[in-house]
């Protein structure tokens, strides 16, 4: 105890061991009974409240999301002193997402202090920030901004002290170019000096969109079409097309468009309208065009082109809407001409020679660019639609190296089908034997069948047989049509048994008609009549019945033919073998002769014989 005198010990003699007085030791840990009594008197812990646990979990997740968003936006900086105190294993340094271009460049952690709410819950806490937040500065309108003055100021500030590049000035200059719709200039500035990776990736994607109309490279805006930020607008413009039925945040896109500067709005609005027209979202495309019509004083050529496309809808284009755009001789004139031509031809229409002349002129003007390929394709199809096949084939031969395989197949099909259906006999024969090998190689099965049918009409079964035999395999319906043509080829070559072999397994009226023709060629008239009747060919069935002498089958035929069949079925008059016939027999023969002549006269009157016969 405090203040107690120390225990007395006897002084030991020199060399004698030291002796201490005995001390009483406790029998158990001091205070154990008190501790047990205190623990037993504690109240039981309250039962956890599920609502409180849910609210706590939501609070934890919101805090983690806020921390991640702040880290993503650069509002948090690492503490170098605390980082130095961690070991290499504790730091868990990784370079997988070092470029920062991933749309979710966050951290996944599994803290042991957090337990899932249920046994099968996920205890992974995602610290990723907001993937819909833009890293680049927003492209919004700034009041009283003089573009030329600001451009001069920023260009003068690109080089700082000691001729060093000012990264901030380059960044601001690229931002200025983007806000006024200059994509190529912004790309050049961004490529000059190294920029923050996240911002540079988004700004470069916007620059490519402004330059090409879409982003031909993988874009950081991919998958952000449903965001409620400016990212939704650029996510709609980054791909070449938006699949119909895709979800998108319409309010966010409109809000971003309305906040843009006028120059940028005039560029992006027509692109948005075209993109959503292709996605079958015509109402939203109209809303986009109404925004720029309300906010901008002048209507740009691209706005007018988008409005003309929207006015056409799913029908053929109205020439009155496109004529001023085509005649303006501006940058959008070739695009307007192409759209008008392609849509007119797609709706089975024709374009006049004036439009074809403009296609030829623009094709010559843009001969070194990719637009020349589209112009040449449209011109070939337009010439074919006007049945000017010699000019169409000549142009195709001169420009075929420009086309890829799909375009060649498309044009070959169009030319082959048009040639087979509408060309005159002389033009068809001349062009087929000049272009036949290529058409046989690249034409579709339907086009090949059309060519073979035209060759049969011209009396060239051997050529048709060669075309059909060498053609590649086709789908089931085209293959059935090909077998019917091969059967007709065999009939024209007087090979009825081969024709029946080609028809083996086919069940249709056309197949029955060809089978009947094959039986007719084999002089099996009764079977031919039955097959013609099954195929619905009444006239052919009657002809087969005449050849088969089936007079009963002719009873329901045309009145004149039925009368003649009845005359033929009459019992002939018995005439004596020796001596002259009796007067009654002679009179009966004369009556039958008159009736036969009358029936033949009526039958011949049904035939239309031309008054003049070509020599």
Coordinates of C-alpha atoms in Angstrom, one line a residue:
X1 CA 0.0 0.0 0.0
X2 CA 1.2 3.5 -0.5
X3 CA 3.1 4.9 2.5
X4 CA 3.6 1.5 4.1
X5 CA 7.1 0.9 5.5
X6 CA 9.3 -1.5 3.6
X7 CA 9.6 -5.0 5.1
X8 CA 12.4 -5.3 7.6
X9 CA 15.2 -7.6 6.9
X10 CA 18.0 -8.7 9.0
X11 CA 21.4 -7.6 7.9
X12 CA 23.3 -10.5 6.5
X13 CA 26.8 -11.3 7.5
X14 CA 29.5 -11.2 4.9
X15 CA 29.2 -14.1 2.6
X16 CA 25.9 -15.3 4.2
X17 CA 22.8 -15.6 1.9
X18 CA 20.1 -12.9 2.0
X19 CA 16.9 -14.0 3.8
X20 CA 13.5 -12.3 3.2
X21 CA 10.4 -12.4 5.4
X22 CA 7.6 -14.6 4.1
X23 CA 4.8 -12.9 2.0
X24 CA 1.1 -14.2 1.7
X25 CA 0.2 -14.8 -2.0
X26 CA -3.4 -14.5 -3.2
X27 CA -5.2 -17.8 -4.1
X28 CA -6.7 -16.5 -7.4
X29 CA -6.6 -13.5 -9.9
X30 CA -7.3 -10.3 -8.1
X31 CA -10.8 -9.0 -8.8
X32 CA -12.1 -12.1 -10.7
X33 CA -15.3 -12.4 -8.6
X34 CA -16.0 -8.7 -9.3
X35 CA -15.5 -9.2 -13.0
X36 CA -17.8 -12.2 -13.2
X37 CA -20.5 -10.3 -11.2
X38 CA -20.2 -7.3 -13.5
X39 CA -20.5 -9.4 -16.7
X40 CA -23.5 -11.3 -15.3
X41 CA -25.3 -8.1 -14.6
X42 CA -24.9 -6.6 -18.2
X43 CA -28.1 -6.3 -20.2
X44 CA -28.5 -8.3 -23.4
X45 CA -27.5 -6.7 -26.7
X46 CA -30.5 -5.4 -28.8
X47 CA -31.7 -7.4 -31.8
X48 CA -30.2 -5.8 -35.0
X49 CA -32.8 -3.7 -36.9
X50 CA -32.9 -4.7 -40.6
X51 CA -34.0 -1.1 -41.6
X52 CA -31.0 0.3 -39.7
X53 CA -28.7 -2.2 -41.4
X54 CA -30.0 -1.3 -44.8
X55 CA -29.6 2.4 -44.2
X56 CA -26.1 1.8 -42.9
X57 CA -25.2 -0.1 -46.0
X58 CA -26.6 2.6 -48.3
X59 CA -24.6 5.2 -46.4
X60 CA -21.4 3.1 -46.8
X61 CA -22.1 2.7 -50.6
X62 CA -22.8 6.4 -51.1
X63 CA -19.7 7.4 -49.3
X64 CA -17.6 5.0 -51.3
X65 CA -19.1 6.2 -54.5
X66 CA -18.5 9.8 -53.6
X67 CA -14.9 9.1 -52.7
X68 CA -14.4 7.2 -56.0
X69 CA -16.0 10.1 -57.9
X70 CA -13.8 12.6 -56.2
X71 CA -10.7 10.5 -57.0
X72 CA -11.8 10.2 -60.6
X73 CA -12.3 13.9 -61.0
X74 CA -8.9 14.6 -59.4
X75 CA -10.2 16.2 -56.3
X76 CA -8.2 13.8 -54.0
X77 CA -4.4 13.6 -54.0
X78 CA -2.4 10.7 -52.4
X79 CA -0.5 11.4 -49.2
X80 CA 3.1 10.7 -50.0
X81 CA 4.0 10.2 -46.3
X82 CA 1.4 7.5 -45.7
X83 CA 2.2 5.9 -49.0
X84 CA 5.9 5.7 -48.0
X85 CA 4.9 4.0 -44.8
X86 CA 3.2 1.1 -46.6
X87 CA 5.1 -2.0 -47.7
X88 CA 5.3 -3.0 -51.4
X89 CA 2.7 -5.8 -50.8
X90 CA 0.3 -3.4 -49.1
X91 CA 0.4 -0.9 -51.9
X92 CA -0.8 -3.5 -54.5
X93 CA 0.5 -1.4 -57.3
X94 CA -0.9 -2.4 -60.7
X95 CA -0.5 -1.0 -64.2
X96 CA -3.5 -2.7 -65.8
X97 CA -5.6 0.5 -65.9
X98 CA -2.7 3.0 -66.0
X99 CA -3.9 4.5 -69.3
X100 CA -7.1 5.6 -67.6
X101 CA -9.2 5.1 -70.8
X102 CA -11.3 2.3 -69.3
X103 CA -14.9 3.5 -68.6
X104 CA -14.6 2.0 -65.1
X105 CA -11.1 2.6 -63.9
X106 CA -11.9 2.1 -60.2
X107 CA -10.8 -0.1 -57.4
X108 CA -12.5 -3.3 -56.2
X109 CA -11.9 -4.1 -52.5
X110 CA -13.1 -6.7 -50.1
X111 CA -12.8 -5.3 -46.5
X112 CA -13.1 -7.9 -43.7
X113 CA -14.9 -5.5 -41.5
X114 CA -18.0 -5.4 -43.8
X115 CA -20.2 -8.4 -43.8
X116 CA -22.9 -9.1 -46.4
X117 CA -26.5 -8.5 -45.5
X118 CA -27.4 -12.1 -46.4
X119 CA -25.5 -15.4 -46.6
X120 CA -25.3 -15.3 -50.4
X121 CA -24.6 -11.6 -50.7
X122 CA -21.7 -9.9 -52.5
X123 CA -19.2 -8.3 -50.1
X124 CA -17.3 -6.6 -52.8
X125 CA -17.3 -2.8 -52.5
X126 CA -16.7 -1.0 -55.8
X127 CA -14.8 2.3 -55.7
X128 CA -15.2 3.3 -59.4
X129 CA -16.6 6.7 -59.5
X130 CA -19.3 7.8 -62.0
X131 CA -18.7 6.3 -65.4
X132 CA -21.1 8.9 -66.9
X133 CA -19.1 11.9 -65.8
X134 CA -17.1 13.6 -68.5
X135 CA -13.4 14.0 -68.0
X136 CA -13.0 16.7 -70.6
X137 CA -14.4 20.2 -70.0
X138 CA -18.0 20.6 -71.1
X139 CA -18.6 22.2 -74.5
X140 CA -20.9 25.0 -73.6
X141 CA -21.6 28.4 -75.0
X142 CA -19.7 31.4 -73.4
X143 CA -21.1 34.8 -73.6
X144 CA -19.2 37.6 -75.3
X145 CA -16.5 35.3 -76.6
X146 CA -14.7 36.6 -79.7
X147 CA -13.4 33.6 -81.5
X148 CA -10.7 35.3 -83.4
X149 CA -9.4 37.3 -80.4
X150 CA -9.4 34.2 -78.2
X151 CA -7.7 32.2 -80.9
X152 CA -4.9 34.8 -81.3
X153 CA -4.5 34.9 -77.5
X154 CA -4.2 31.2 -77.1
X155 CA -1.9 30.7 -80.0
X156 CA 0.4 33.3 -78.6
X157 CA 0.5 31.5 -75.3
X158 CA 1.4 28.1 -76.6
X159 CA 5.1 28.7 -75.9
X160 CA 6.1 29.9 -72.5
X161 CA 9.3 30.8 -70.8
X162 CA 12.5 29.2 -72.2
X163 CA 10.5 28.2 -75.3
X164 CA 8.7 25.5 -73.3
X165 CA 5.3 24.2 -74.5
X166 CA 2.5 25.4 -72.3
X167 CA 0.3 22.3 -71.9
X168 CA -2.6 24.3 -70.4
X169 CA -2.6 26.6 -73.4
X170 CA -2.6 23.7 -75.8
X171 CA -5.5 22.2 -73.9
X172 CA -7.5 25.4 -74.0
X173 CA -6.8 25.9 -77.7
X174 CA -8.1 22.4 -78.5
X175 CA -11.1 23.1 -76.3
X176 CA -11.7 26.3 -78.3
X177 CA -11.5 24.4 -81.6
X178 CA -13.9 21.7 -80.5
X179 CA -16.4 24.3 -79.2
X180 CA -16.6 25.8 -82.6
X181 CA -16.8 22.5 -84.6
X182 CA -13.2 22.3 -85.9
X183 CA -12.3 18.6 -85.4
X184 CA -9.2 18.3 -87.6
X185 CA -7.6 21.4 -86.0
X186 CA -8.3 20.1 -82.5
X187 CA -6.8 16.7 -83.3
X188 CA -3.6 18.4 -84.6
X189 CA -3.3 20.4 -81.3
X190 CA -3.9 17.3 -79.2
X191 CA -1.2 15.4 -81.0
X192 CA 1.3 18.1 -80.5
X193 CA 1.9 17.8 -76.7
X194 CA 1.0 15.1 -74.2
X195 CA -2.3 15.8 -72.5
X196 CA -4.0 14.1 -69.5
X197 CA -4.9 10.7 -70.8
X198 CA -8.6 10.7 -69.8
X199 CA -9.3 14.2 -71.1
X200 CA -7.2 13.7 -74.2
X201 CA -9.0 10.4 -75.1
X202 CA -12.5 12.0 -74.9
X203 CA -11.4 15.2 -76.7
X204 CA -9.7 13.2 -79.5
X205 CA -12.9 11.1 -79.9
X206 CA -15.0 14.3 -80.2
X207 CA -12.5 15.7 -82.8
X208 CA -12.8 12.6 -84.9
X209 CA -16.6 12.8 -84.7
X210 CA -16.5 16.3 -86.0
X211 CA -14.1 15.5 -88.7
X212 CA -15.5 12.2 -90.0
X213 CA -19.1 12.3 -88.8
X214 CA -18.4 9.3 -86.5
X215 CA -15.4 7.9 -84.6
X216 CA -13.7 5.3 -86.7
X217 CA -11.6 4.2 -83.7
X218 CA -12.6 2.7 -80.4
X219 CA -14.2 5.5 -78.5
X220 CA -14.3 6.2 -74.7
X221 CA -18.0 7.1 -75.2
X222 CA -18.9 3.5 -76.2
X223 CA -21.6 2.1 -73.9
X224 CA -22.6 5.5 -72.4
X225 CA -25.7 6.2 -74.5
X226 CA -28.0 5.9 -71.5
X227 CA -26.0 8.3 -69.3
X228 CA -27.7 11.5 -68.1
X229 CA -24.7 13.7 -68.9
X230 CA -23.1 15.1 -72.0
X231 CA -21.6 11.7 -72.6
X232 CA -24.9 10.5 -74.0
X233 CA -24.7 12.9 -76.9
X234 CA -21.2 11.9 -78.0
X235 CA -22.1 8.2 -77.4
X236 CA -24.8 8.6 -80.0
X237 CA -22.4 10.2 -82.5
X238 CA -19.4 7.9 -81.9
X239 CA -20.7 4.8 -83.8
X240 CA -21.5 4.9 -87.5
X241 CA -25.1 3.7 -86.7
X242 CA -27.3 3.2 -83.7
X243 CA -29.1 -0.2 -83.7
X244 CA -32.9 0.4 -83.9
X245 CA -34.5 -0.1 -80.5
X246 CA -31.5 1.0 -78.5
X247 CA -32.1 2.8 -75.2
X248 CA -30.9 6.4 -74.9
X249 CA -31.4 9.3 -72.6
X250 CA -33.3 11.8 -74.8
X251 CA -33.4 14.5 -72.2
X252 CA -29.6 14.4 -71.6
X253 CA -28.9 14.6 -75.3
X254 CA -31.3 17.6 -75.8
X255 CA -29.9 19.4 -72.8
X256 CA -26.4 19.0 -74.0
X257 CA -27.3 20.1 -77.5
X258 CA -29.0 23.3 -76.2
X259 CA -26.0 24.2 -74.1
X260 CA -23.6 24.0 -77.0
X261 CA -22.2 27.1 -78.8
X262 CA -24.0 27.9 -82.1
X263 CA -21.2 26.8 -84.4
X264 CA -20.9 23.4 -82.7
X265 CA -24.7 23.0 -82.6
X266 CA -24.9 23.6 -86.3
X267 CA -22.5 20.7 -86.9
X268 CA -23.7 18.1 -84.4
X269 CA -27.5 18.6 -84.8
X270 CA -27.7 17.3 -88.4
X271 CA -25.4 14.4 -87.5
X272 CA -27.7 13.5 -84.6
X273 CA -30.8 13.8 -86.7
X274 CA -29.3 11.5 -89.4
X275 CA -28.2 9.0 -86.7
X276 CA -31.6 8.8 -85.1
X277 CA -33.4 8.7 -88.5
X278 CA -31.4 5.6 -89.3
X279 CA -32.4 4.2 -85.9
X280 CA -36.1 4.6 -86.7
X281 CA -36.4 7.4 -84.1
X282 CA -38.0 10.0 -86.4
X283 CA -39.8 11.9 -83.7
X284 CA -36.6 12.5 -81.7
X285 CA -34.8 13.6 -84.9
X286 CA -37.5 16.2 -85.5
X287 CA -37.0 17.4 -81.9
X288 CA -33.3 17.8 -82.6
X289 CA -33.9 19.8 -85.8
X290 CA -36.4 22.0 -84.0
X291 CA -33.8 22.9 -81.3
X292 CA -31.4 24.3 -83.9
X293 CA -34.1 26.0 -85.9
X294 CA -35.2 27.8 -82.8
X295 CA -31.7 28.7 -81.5
X296 CA -29.9 29.5 -84.8
X297 CA -30.8 32.4 -87.1
X298 CA -29.6 30.8 -90.3
X299 CA -30.3 27.3 -91.5
X300 CA -27.2 25.5 -92.6
X301 CA -27.0 23.3 -95.7
X302 CA -26.7 20.2 -93.6
X303 CA -29.7 21.1 -91.5
X304 CA -31.7 21.5 -94.8
X305 CA -30.4 18.1 -96.0
X306 CA -31.4 16.4 -92.8
X307 CA -34.9 18.1 -92.9
X308 CA -35.3 16.9 -96.5
X309 CA -34.4 13.3 -95.5
X310 CA -36.8 13.5 -92.6
X311 CA -39.6 14.8 -94.8
X312 CA -39.3 11.8 -97.2
X313 CA -39.7 9.3 -94.4
X314 CA -40.0 5.8 -95.6
X315 CA -41.3 6.8 -99.0
X316 CA -39.5 8.0 -102.2
X317 CA -37.7 11.4 -101.9
X318 CA -39.4 14.5 -103.0
X319 CA -37.3 16.1 -105.8
X320 CA -38.5 19.6 -104.9
X321 CA -36.9 19.2 -101.4
X322 CA -33.5 18.0 -102.8
X323 CA -33.3 20.1 -106.0
X324 CA -32.1 23.3 -104.3
X325 CA -29.5 21.4 -102.3
X326 CA -28.2 19.6 -105.4
X327 CA -28.1 22.8 -107.4
X328 CA -26.3 24.8 -104.7
X329 CA -22.9 23.3 -105.6
X330 CA -21.8 23.2 -102.0
X331 CA -20.1 20.6 -99.9
X332 CA -23.3 18.7 -99.2
X333 CA -24.4 18.7 -102.9
X334 CA -22.8 15.3 -103.7
X335 CA -24.3 13.8 -100.5
X336 CA -27.7 15.2 -101.4
X337 CA -27.4 13.9 -104.9
X338 CA -26.4 10.4 -103.7
X339 CA -29.2 10.2 -101.2
X340 CA -31.8 11.3 -103.7
X341 CA -30.6 8.8 -106.3
X342 CA -30.2 5.8 -104.0
X343 CA -33.6 6.3 -102.3
X344 CA -35.3 6.8 -105.7
X345 CA -33.9 3.6 -107.1
X346 CA -34.6 1.8 -103.8
X347 CA -38.3 2.6 -104.3
X348 CA -38.3 1.2 -107.9
X349 CA -38.1 4.7 -109.4
X350 CA -36.0 6.2 -112.1
X351 CA -33.8 9.3 -112.3
X352 CA -33.5 11.3 -115.5
X353 CA -30.5 11.9 -117.6
X354 CA -29.8 15.3 -115.9
X355 CA -29.3 13.5 -112.5
X356 CA -27.0 10.9 -114.3
X357 CA -25.0 13.8 -115.8
X358 CA -24.5 15.3 -112.3
X359 CA -23.4 11.9 -111.0
X360 CA -20.8 11.7 -113.8
X361 CA -19.6 15.3 -113.1
X362 CA -19.2 14.8 -109.4
X363 CA -17.5 11.4 -110.0
X364 CA -14.9 13.1 -112.1
X365 CA -14.5 15.9 -109.6
X366 CA -14.0 13.5 -106.6
X367 CA -12.2 10.8 -108.6
X368 CA -9.4 10.6 -106.1
X369 CA -11.6 10.3 -103.0
X370 CA -13.8 7.6 -101.4
X371 CA -16.9 9.5 -102.6
X372 CA -16.1 8.5 -106.2
X373 CA -16.9 4.9 -105.4
X374 CA -20.4 5.7 -104.2
X375 CA -21.0 8.0 -107.1
X376 CA -19.9 5.3 -109.6
X377 CA -22.2 2.7 -108.0
X378 CA -25.2 5.0 -108.1
X379 CA -24.5 5.9 -111.7
X380 CA -24.3 2.3 -112.8
X381 CA -27.7 1.5 -111.1
X382 CA -29.3 4.6 -112.5
X383 CA -28.2 3.7 -116.1
X384 CA -29.5 0.2 -115.6
X385 CA -32.9 1.6 -114.3
X386 CA -33.2 3.6 -117.5
X387 CA -32.5 0.4 -119.5
X388 CA -29.3 1.9 -120.9
X389 CA -27.4 -1.3 -120.4
X390 CA -24.5 -0.7 -122.8
X391 CA -23.5 2.5 -120.9
X392 CA -24.1 0.7 -117.5
X393 CA -21.8 -2.2 -118.5
X394 CA -19.1 0.2 -119.9
X395 CA -19.1 2.2 -116.7
X396 CA -19.0 -0.9 -114.6
X397 CA -16.0 -2.2 -116.5
X398 CA -14.1 1.1 -116.2
X399 CA -14.7 1.5 -112.4
X400 CA -14.8 -2.1 -111.2
X401 CA -11.4 -1.9 -109.5
X402 CA -12.9 0.7 -107.1
X403 CA -15.6 -1.7 -105.9
X404 CA -15.2 -4.3 -103.2
X405 CA -16.6 -7.8 -103.6
X406 CA -20.0 -7.0 -102.1
X407 CA -20.5 -4.0 -104.3
X408 CA -19.5 -6.0 -107.4
X409 CA -21.9 -8.8 -106.5
X410 CA -24.7 -6.2 -106.0
X411 CA -24.1 -4.4 -109.3
X412 CA -23.7 -7.7 -111.2
X413 CA -27.1 -8.9 -109.9
X414 CA -28.8 -5.6 -110.8
X415 CA -27.3 -5.6 -114.3
X416 CA -28.1 -9.3 -114.9
X417 CA -31.7 -9.1 -113.7
X418 CA -32.3 -5.9 -115.6
X419 CA -30.7 -7.3 -118.7
X420 CA -32.7 -10.5 -118.6
X421 CA -36.1 -8.8 -117.9
X422 CA -36.1 -5.6 -120.0
X423 CA -33.3 -5.6 -122.6
X424 CA -34.1 -6.2 -126.2
X425 CA -33.1 -9.5 -127.8
X426 CA -30.2 -7.9 -129.7
X427 CA -28.8 -6.0 -126.7
X428 CA -29.2 -9.0 -124.4
X429 CA -27.4 -11.4 -126.8
X430 CA -24.5 -9.0 -127.4
X431 CA -24.0 -8.1 -123.8
X432 CA -24.5 -11.6 -122.4
X433 CA -21.9 -13.2 -124.6
X434 CA -19.5 -10.3 -123.8
X435 CA -20.1 -10.3 -120.0
X436 CA -21.4 -13.8 -119.5
X437 CA -18.4 -15.3 -117.7
X438 CA -18.3 -12.6 -115.0
X439 CA -22.0 -12.7 -114.5
X440 CA -22.0 -16.4 -114.2
X441 CA -19.3 -16.2 -111.5
X442 CA -20.7 -13.4 -109.3
X443 CA -24.4 -13.3 -110.0
X444 CA -26.9 -14.5 -107.4
X445 CA -28.9 -17.7 -108.0
X446 CA -32.0 -15.6 -108.8
X447 CA -30.1 -13.5 -111.4
X448 CA -28.6 -16.7 -112.9
X449 CA -32.1 -18.3 -113.2
X450 CA -33.4 -15.1 -114.9
X451 CA -30.6 -15.2 -117.4
X452 CA -31.2 -18.9 -118.2
X453 CA -34.9 -18.3 -118.7
X454 CA -34.1 -15.5 -121.2
X455 CA -31.7 -17.8 -123.0
X456 CA -34.5 -20.4 -123.3
X457 CA -36.9 -17.8 -124.7
X458 CA -34.3 -17.0 -127.3
X459 CA -34.0 -20.6 -128.3
X460 CA -30.5 -21.2 -126.8
X461 CA -31.0 -24.3 -124.6
X462 CA -27.4 -25.4 -124.9
X463 CA -26.1 -22.0 -123.6
X464 CA -28.7 -22.0 -120.8
X465 CA -27.7 -25.6 -119.8
X466 CA -24.1 -24.6 -119.6
X467 CA -24.9 -21.6 -117.4
X468 CA -27.1 -23.6 -115.0
X469 CA -24.8 -26.6 -114.7
X470 CA -21.7 -24.4 -113.9
X471 CA -23.6 -22.2 -111.4
X472 CA -22.7 -22.7 -107.7
X473 CA -25.2 -24.4 -105.3
X474 CA -28.1 -22.2 -104.2
X475 CA -30.7 -22.1 -101.4
X476 CA -33.6 -24.5 -101.6
X477 CA -36.2 -22.2 -103.4
X478 CA -33.6 -21.0 -106.0
X479 CA -32.4 -24.6 -106.4
X480 CA -36.0 -25.8 -107.1
X481 CA -36.4 -23.0 -109.7
X482 CA -33.1 -24.1 -111.3
X483 CA -34.2 -27.7 -111.6
X484 CA -37.4 -26.6 -113.3
X485 CA -35.2 -24.6 -115.8
X486 CA -33.0 -27.7 -116.3
X487 CA -36.1 -29.7 -117.1
X488 CA -37.2 -27.1 -119.6
X489 CA -33.8 -27.2 -121.2
X490 CA -34.0 -31.0 -121.5
X491 CA -37.4 -30.7 -123.2
X492 CA -36.1 -28.1 -125.6
X493 CA -33.2 -30.5 -126.4
X494 CA -35.8 -33.3 -127.0
X495 CA -34.7 -35.2 -123.9
X496 CA -38.0 -36.0 -122.1
X497 CA -36.6 -38.7 -119.9
X498 CA -33.9 -36.4 -118.7
X499 CA -36.5 -33.8 -118.0
X500 CA -38.5 -36.2 -115.8
X501 CA -35.3 -37.1 -113.9
X502 CA -34.7 -33.4 -113.2
X503 CA -38.3 -33.1 -111.8
X504 CA -37.9 -36.1 -109.4
X505 CA -39.1 -35.1 -106.0
X506 CA -40.6 -31.7 -107.0
X507 CA -44.3 -31.2 -106.3
X508 CA -45.8 -28.1 -107.7
X509 CA -48.1 -27.0 -110.6
X510 CA -45.1 -25.9 -112.6
X511 CA -43.4 -29.3 -112.1
X512 CA -46.7 -31.1 -113.1
X513 CA -46.9 -29.0 -116.3
X514 CA -43.3 -29.9 -117.3
X515 CA -44.0 -33.6 -116.5
X516 CA -47.1 -33.4 -118.7
X517 CA -44.9 -31.9 -121.5
X518 CA -42.4 -34.7 -121.1
X519 CA -45.2 -37.3 -121.3
X520 CA -46.6 -35.6 -124.3
X521 CA -43.1 -35.7 -126.0
X522 CA -43.1 -39.5 -125.2
X523 CA -46.6 -39.8 -126.8
X524 CA -48.2 -40.8 -123.5
X525 CA -51.2 -38.6 -124.2
X526 CA -53.5 -39.9 -121.5
X527 CA -51.0 -39.3 -118.7
X528 CA -50.2 -35.9 -120.2
X529 CA -53.9 -34.9 -120.1
X530 CA -54.2 -36.0 -116.5
X531 CA -51.1 -34.0 -115.5
X532 CA -52.2 -30.9 -117.4
X533 CA -55.6 -31.1 -115.6
X534 CA -53.8 -31.4 -112.2
X535 CA -51.7 -28.4 -113.0
X536 CA -54.8 -26.3 -114.0
X537 CA -53.8 -26.1 -117.7
X538 CA -57.2 -26.6 -119.2
X539 CA -56.3 -25.8 -122.8
X540 CA -53.2 -28.0 -122.8
X541 CA -55.4 -30.8 -121.3
X542 CA -57.8 -30.5 -124.1
X543 CA -55.1 -30.7 -126.7
X544 CA -53.7 -33.8 -125.0
X545 CA -57.2 -35.3 -125.0
X546 CA -57.5 -34.6 -128.8
X547 CA -54.2 -36.4 -129.3
X548 CA -55.3 -39.3 -127.0
X549 CA -58.7 -39.5 -128.8
X550 CA -60.4 -39.2 -125.5
X551 CA -63.7 -37.8 -126.8
X552 CA -65.5 -38.2 -123.4
X553 CA -62.9 -35.8 -121.9
X554 CA -63.9 -33.2 -124.5
X555 CA -67.5 -33.1 -123.6
X556 CA -67.0 -30.2 -121.2
X557 CA -64.6 -28.4 -123.5
X558 CA -65.3 -25.3 -125.6
X559 CA -68.7 -25.5 -127.5
X560 CA -67.1 -25.7 -130.9
X561 CA -64.6 -28.4 -129.8
X562 CA -67.3 -30.4 -128.0
X563 CA -69.5 -30.3 -131.1
X564 CA -66.7 -31.6 -133.3
X565 CA -66.0 -34.4 -130.7
X566 CA -69.6 -35.4 -130.8
X567 CA -69.5 -35.6 -134.6
X568 CA -66.5 -37.8 -134.4
X569 CA -68.2 -40.1 -132.0
X570 CA -71.1 -40.7 -134.3
X571 CA -71.5 -44.2 -135.7
X572 CA -70.3 -44.3 -139.2
X573 CA -72.7 -45.1 -142.0
X574 CA -72.6 -48.7 -143.2
X575 CA -72.0 -48.8 -147.0
X576 CA -72.2 -52.0 -149.0
X577 CA -68.9 -53.5 -150.0
X578 CA -70.3 -54.3 -153.6
X579 CA -72.5 -52.1 -155.6
X580 CA -73.7 -48.6 -155.2
X581 CA -75.1 -47.5 -151.8
X582 CA -78.8 -47.1 -151.3
X583 CA -80.4 -43.7 -151.5
X584 CA -81.0 -43.6 -147.8
X585 CA -77.4 -44.4 -147.0
X586 CA -76.2 -41.8 -149.4
X587 CA -78.5 -39.2 -147.8
X588 CA -77.2 -40.1 -144.3
X589 CA -73.6 -39.8 -145.5
X590 CA -74.3 -36.3 -146.9
X591 CA -76.0 -35.2 -143.7
X592 CA -72.9 -36.3 -141.6
X593 CA -70.6 -34.6 -144.1
X594 CA -72.5 -31.4 -143.8
X595 CA -72.5 -31.6 -140.0
X596 CA -68.8 -32.3 -140.0
X597 CA -68.0 -29.4 -142.3
X598 CA -70.2 -27.1 -140.2
X599 CA -68.4 -28.2 -137.0
X600 CA -65.0 -27.7 -138.6
X601 CA -66.1 -24.2 -139.9
X602 CA -67.1 -23.2 -136.4
X603 CA -63.9 -24.5 -134.8
X604 CA -61.8 -22.6 -137.4
X605 CA -63.7 -19.4 -136.7
X606 CA -62.3 -19.4 -133.2
X607 CA -58.7 -19.0 -134.5
X608 CA -57.3 -15.5 -135.0
X609 CA -55.4 -15.5 -138.3
X610 CA -53.6 -12.2 -139.1
X611 CA -54.7 -10.4 -142.2
X612 CA -51.1 -9.9 -143.4
X613 CA -48.3 -12.5 -142.9
X614 CA -44.7 -11.3 -142.8
X615 CA -42.8 -12.5 -145.8

